[in-house]
Short mmCIF file of C-alpha atoms in Angstrom, two decimals:
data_model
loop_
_atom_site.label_atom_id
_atom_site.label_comp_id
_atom_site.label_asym_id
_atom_site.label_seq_id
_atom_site.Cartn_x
_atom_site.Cartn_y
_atom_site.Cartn_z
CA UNK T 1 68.89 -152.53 180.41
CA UNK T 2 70.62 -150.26 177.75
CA UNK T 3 73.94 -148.84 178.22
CA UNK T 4 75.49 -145.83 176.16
CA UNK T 5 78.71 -146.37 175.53
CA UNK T 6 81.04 -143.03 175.31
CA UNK T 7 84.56 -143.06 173.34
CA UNK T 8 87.10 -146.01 173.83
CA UNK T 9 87.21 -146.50 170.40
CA UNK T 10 90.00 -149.07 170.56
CA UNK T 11 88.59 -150.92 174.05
CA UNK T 12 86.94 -154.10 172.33
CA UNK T 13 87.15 -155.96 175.99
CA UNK T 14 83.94 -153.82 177.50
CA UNK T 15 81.51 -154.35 174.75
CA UNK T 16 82.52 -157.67 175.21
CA UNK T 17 82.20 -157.94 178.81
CA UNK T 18 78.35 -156.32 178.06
CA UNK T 19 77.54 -158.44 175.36
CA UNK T 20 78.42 -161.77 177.99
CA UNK T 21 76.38 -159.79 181.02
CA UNK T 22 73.00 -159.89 178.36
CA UNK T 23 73.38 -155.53 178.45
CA UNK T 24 72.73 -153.88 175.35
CA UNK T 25 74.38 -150.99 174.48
CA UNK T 26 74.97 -148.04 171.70
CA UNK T 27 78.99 -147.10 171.10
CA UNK T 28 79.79 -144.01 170.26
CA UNK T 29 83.26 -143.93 170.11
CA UNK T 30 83.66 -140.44 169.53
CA UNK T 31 81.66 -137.60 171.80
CA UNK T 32 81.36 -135.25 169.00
CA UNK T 33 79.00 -138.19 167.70
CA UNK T 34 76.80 -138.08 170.00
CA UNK T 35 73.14 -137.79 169.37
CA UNK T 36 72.10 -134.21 170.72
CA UNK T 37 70.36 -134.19 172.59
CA UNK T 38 70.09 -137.10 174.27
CA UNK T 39 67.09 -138.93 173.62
CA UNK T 40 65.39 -139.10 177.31
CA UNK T 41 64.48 -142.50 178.46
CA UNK T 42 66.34 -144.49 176.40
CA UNK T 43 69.37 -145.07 178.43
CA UNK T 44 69.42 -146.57 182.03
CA UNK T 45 73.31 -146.08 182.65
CA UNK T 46 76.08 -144.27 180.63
CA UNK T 47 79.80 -145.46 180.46
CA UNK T 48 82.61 -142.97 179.66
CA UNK T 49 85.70 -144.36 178.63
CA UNK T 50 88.60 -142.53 178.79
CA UNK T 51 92.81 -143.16 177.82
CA UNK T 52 94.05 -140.41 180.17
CA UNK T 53 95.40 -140.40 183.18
CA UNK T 54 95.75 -138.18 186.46
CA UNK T 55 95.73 -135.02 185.95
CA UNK T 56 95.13 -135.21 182.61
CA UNK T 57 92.09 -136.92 183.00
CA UNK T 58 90.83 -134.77 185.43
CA UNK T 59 91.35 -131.63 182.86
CA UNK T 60 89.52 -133.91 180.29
CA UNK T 61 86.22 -134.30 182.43
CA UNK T 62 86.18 -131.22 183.73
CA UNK T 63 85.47 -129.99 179.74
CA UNK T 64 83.57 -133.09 178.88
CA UNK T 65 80.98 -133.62 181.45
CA UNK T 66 79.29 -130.37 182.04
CA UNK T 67 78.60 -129.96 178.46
CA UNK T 68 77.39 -134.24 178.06
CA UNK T 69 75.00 -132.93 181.04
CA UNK T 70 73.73 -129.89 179.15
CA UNK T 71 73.10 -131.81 175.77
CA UNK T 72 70.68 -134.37 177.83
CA UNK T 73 73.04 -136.67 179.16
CA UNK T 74 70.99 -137.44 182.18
CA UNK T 75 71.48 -140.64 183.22
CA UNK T 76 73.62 -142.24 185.98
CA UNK T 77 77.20 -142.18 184.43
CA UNK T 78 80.69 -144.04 185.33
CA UNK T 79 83.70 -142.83 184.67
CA UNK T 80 86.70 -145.39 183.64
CA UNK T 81 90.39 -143.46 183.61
CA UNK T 82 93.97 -144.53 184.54
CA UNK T 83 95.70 -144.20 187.31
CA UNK T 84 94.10 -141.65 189.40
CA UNK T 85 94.25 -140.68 193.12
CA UNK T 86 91.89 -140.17 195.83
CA UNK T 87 91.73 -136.51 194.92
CA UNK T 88 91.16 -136.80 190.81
CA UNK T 89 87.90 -139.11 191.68
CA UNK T 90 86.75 -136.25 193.88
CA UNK T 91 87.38 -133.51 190.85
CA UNK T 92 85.91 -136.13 188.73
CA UNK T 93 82.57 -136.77 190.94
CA UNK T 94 82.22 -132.97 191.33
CA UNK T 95 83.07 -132.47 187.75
CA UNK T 96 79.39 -134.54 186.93
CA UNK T 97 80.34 -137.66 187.12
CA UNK T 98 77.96 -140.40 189.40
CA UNK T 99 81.03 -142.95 189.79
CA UNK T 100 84.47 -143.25 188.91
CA UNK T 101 86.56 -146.56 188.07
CA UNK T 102 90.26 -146.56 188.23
CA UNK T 103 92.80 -149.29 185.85
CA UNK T 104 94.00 -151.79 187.25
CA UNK T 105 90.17 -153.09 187.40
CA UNK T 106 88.33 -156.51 186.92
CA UNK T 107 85.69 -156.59 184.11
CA UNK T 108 83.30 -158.17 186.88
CA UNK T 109 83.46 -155.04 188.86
CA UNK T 110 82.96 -152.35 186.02
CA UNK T 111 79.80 -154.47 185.20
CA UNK T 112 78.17 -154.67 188.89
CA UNK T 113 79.11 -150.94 188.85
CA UNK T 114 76.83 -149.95 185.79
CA UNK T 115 74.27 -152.77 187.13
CA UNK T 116 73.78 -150.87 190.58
CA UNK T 117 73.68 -147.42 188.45
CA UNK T 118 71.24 -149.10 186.32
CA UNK T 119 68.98 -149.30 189.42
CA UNK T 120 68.88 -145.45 190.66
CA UNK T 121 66.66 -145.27 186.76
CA UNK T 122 63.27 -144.56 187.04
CA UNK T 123 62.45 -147.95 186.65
CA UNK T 124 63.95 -150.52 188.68
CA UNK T 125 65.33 -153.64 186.82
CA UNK T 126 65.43 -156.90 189.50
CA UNK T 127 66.78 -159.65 188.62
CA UNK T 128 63.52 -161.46 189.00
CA UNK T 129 60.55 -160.06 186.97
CA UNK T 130 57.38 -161.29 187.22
CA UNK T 131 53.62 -160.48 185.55
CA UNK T 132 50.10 -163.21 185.62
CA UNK T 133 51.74 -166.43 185.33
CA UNK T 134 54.84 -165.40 184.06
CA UNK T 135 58.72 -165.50 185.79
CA UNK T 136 61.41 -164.04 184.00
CA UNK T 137 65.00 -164.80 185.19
CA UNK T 138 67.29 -161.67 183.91
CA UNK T 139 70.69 -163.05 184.62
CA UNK T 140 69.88 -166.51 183.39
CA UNK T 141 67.97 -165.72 180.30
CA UNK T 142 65.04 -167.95 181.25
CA UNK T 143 61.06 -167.87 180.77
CA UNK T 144 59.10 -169.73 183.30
CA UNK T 145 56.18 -170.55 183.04
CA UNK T 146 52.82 -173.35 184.46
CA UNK T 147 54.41 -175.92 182.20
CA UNK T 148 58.10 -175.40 182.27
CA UNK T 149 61.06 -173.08 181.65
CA UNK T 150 62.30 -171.91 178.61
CA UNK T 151 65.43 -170.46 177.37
CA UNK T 152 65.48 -166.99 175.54
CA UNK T 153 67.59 -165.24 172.94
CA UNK T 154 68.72 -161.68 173.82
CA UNK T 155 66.55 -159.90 171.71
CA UNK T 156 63.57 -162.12 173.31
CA UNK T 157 65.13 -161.28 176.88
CA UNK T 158 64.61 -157.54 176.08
CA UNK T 159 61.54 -157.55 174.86
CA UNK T 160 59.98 -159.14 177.54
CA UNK T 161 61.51 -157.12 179.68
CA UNK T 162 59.80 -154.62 178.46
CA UNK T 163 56.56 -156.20 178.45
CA UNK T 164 56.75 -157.61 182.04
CA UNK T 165 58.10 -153.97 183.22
CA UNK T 166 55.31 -152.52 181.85
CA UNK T 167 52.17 -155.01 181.52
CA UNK T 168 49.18 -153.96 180.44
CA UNK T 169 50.45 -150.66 179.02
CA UNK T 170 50.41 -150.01 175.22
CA UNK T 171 54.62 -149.75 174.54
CA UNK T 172 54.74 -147.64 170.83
CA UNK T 173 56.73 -149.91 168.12
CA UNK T 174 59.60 -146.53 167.72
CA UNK T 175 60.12 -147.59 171.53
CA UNK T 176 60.26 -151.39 170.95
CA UNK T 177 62.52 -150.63 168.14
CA UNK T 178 65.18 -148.64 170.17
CA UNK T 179 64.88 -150.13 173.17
CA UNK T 180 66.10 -153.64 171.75
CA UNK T 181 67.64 -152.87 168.44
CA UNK T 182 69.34 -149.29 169.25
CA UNK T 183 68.79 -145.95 168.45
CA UNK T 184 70.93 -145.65 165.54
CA UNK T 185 69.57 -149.13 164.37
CA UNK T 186 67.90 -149.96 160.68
CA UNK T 187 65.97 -152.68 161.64
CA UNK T 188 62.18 -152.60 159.55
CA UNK T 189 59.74 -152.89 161.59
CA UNK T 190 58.83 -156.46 160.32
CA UNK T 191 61.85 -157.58 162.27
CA UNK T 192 59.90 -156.87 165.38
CA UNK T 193 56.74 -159.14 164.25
CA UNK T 194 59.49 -161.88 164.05
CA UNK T 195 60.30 -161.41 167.18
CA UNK T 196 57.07 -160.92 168.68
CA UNK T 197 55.90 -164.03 166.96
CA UNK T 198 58.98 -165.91 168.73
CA UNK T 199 57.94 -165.01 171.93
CA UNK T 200 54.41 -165.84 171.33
CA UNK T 201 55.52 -169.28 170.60
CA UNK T 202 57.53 -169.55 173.79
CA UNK T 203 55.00 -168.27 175.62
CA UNK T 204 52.29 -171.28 174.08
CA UNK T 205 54.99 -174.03 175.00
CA UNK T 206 54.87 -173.26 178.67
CA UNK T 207 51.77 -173.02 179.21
CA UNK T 208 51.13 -169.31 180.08
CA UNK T 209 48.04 -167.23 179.54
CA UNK T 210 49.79 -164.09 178.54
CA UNK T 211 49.50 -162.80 175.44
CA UNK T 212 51.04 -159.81 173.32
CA UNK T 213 48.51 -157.65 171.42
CA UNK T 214 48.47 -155.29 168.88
CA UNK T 215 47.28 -151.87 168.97
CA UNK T 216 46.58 -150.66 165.62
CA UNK T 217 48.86 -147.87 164.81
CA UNK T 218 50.10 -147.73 168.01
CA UNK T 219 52.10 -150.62 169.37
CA UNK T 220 51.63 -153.52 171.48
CA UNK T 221 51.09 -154.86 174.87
CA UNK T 222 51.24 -157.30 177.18
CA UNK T 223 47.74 -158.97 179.12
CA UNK T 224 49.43 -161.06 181.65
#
């Protein structure tokens, strides 16, 4: 799952709190930085952080969110203001918004929040995915396999996500690429034969069938 990450510029204890819960995610810590329009599909959830409060916040959103939605912010997106009553959630739902948190919060709920608005994406993210012989445990970080279990990086956890989400189906490198390293990322695309060569390793020392392929000048894809 990939998570964009609206303003909070000087909020350093989200990131963090993604970064622990294995989500990626693209800051932008300023709207006006955006990427316009948004690039469809590569988001599952969208957080908007915001240092107003009451009223104030509800003015702020009521400018901000119709526009995000009409530059192709269309993903499932939570609000996170101060202080705010029963009515400046409603003016912030009906302002655009698909959820709205409220400080005093606990880090563990703002994550199971973008976690269950991760799931109204397209494509459903369980916990549990599973393709041929493979098992892959999401919230663990864990490959199993007919000999064994192994444990995977967070760059290997994404990509075979990917793979498992979508066996059998070529998955272009530009997607591979953003998906895992970010939109806004300069990572060559030798960086992904690493990786893919990392999982192909992991997936020889437990014993599974699968393998990643190549198609030329195309991508790559998973026969489970």
């Amino acid at each position: 799952m990939r998570i964009l990450v609206l303003g909070g510029a000087d909020n350093e204890k989200i990131p963090q709190a993604l970064r622990r819960d294995h989500l990626l995610y693209d800051h932008v810590p300023q709207l006006g930085d955006m990427p316009r329009p948004c690039p469809a599909g590569l988001y599952d959830a969208a957080l908007l952080l915001t240092g107003q409060a009451g009223k104030a916040a509800v003015d702020e959103m009521a400018g901000q969110l119709p526009a995000l939605r009409a530059d192709g912010l269309s993903m499932p997106l939570l609000v996170v203001a101060q202080r705010l009553t029963a009515r400046d959630r409603i003016a912030i739902l009906d302002a655009g918004a698909d959820d709205v948190l409220a400080q005093p919060y606990l880090l563990g709920e703002l994550l199971a929040r973008v976690r269950a608005l991760g799931r109204r994406s397209p494509v459903l993210q369980p916990q549990l995915l599973q393709a041929g012989d493979l098992s892959l445990d999401r919230s663990h970080c864990l490959l199993r396999g007919p000999d064994g279990e192994i444990r995977l990086s967070r760059k290997e956890l994404q990509l075979l996500e990917l793979f498992l989400l979508h066996a059998g189906q070529v998955l272009p490198r530009d997607t591979l690429r953003q998906k895992v390293w970010g939109l806004d990322s300069s990572a060559a695309y030798n960086a992904i034969e690493v990786y893919l060569s990392l999982v192909r390793r992991k997936l020889r020392g437990i014993g599974s069938r699968a393998q990643i392929h190549a198609e030329r000048g195309i991508g790559y894809y998973l026969q489970a």
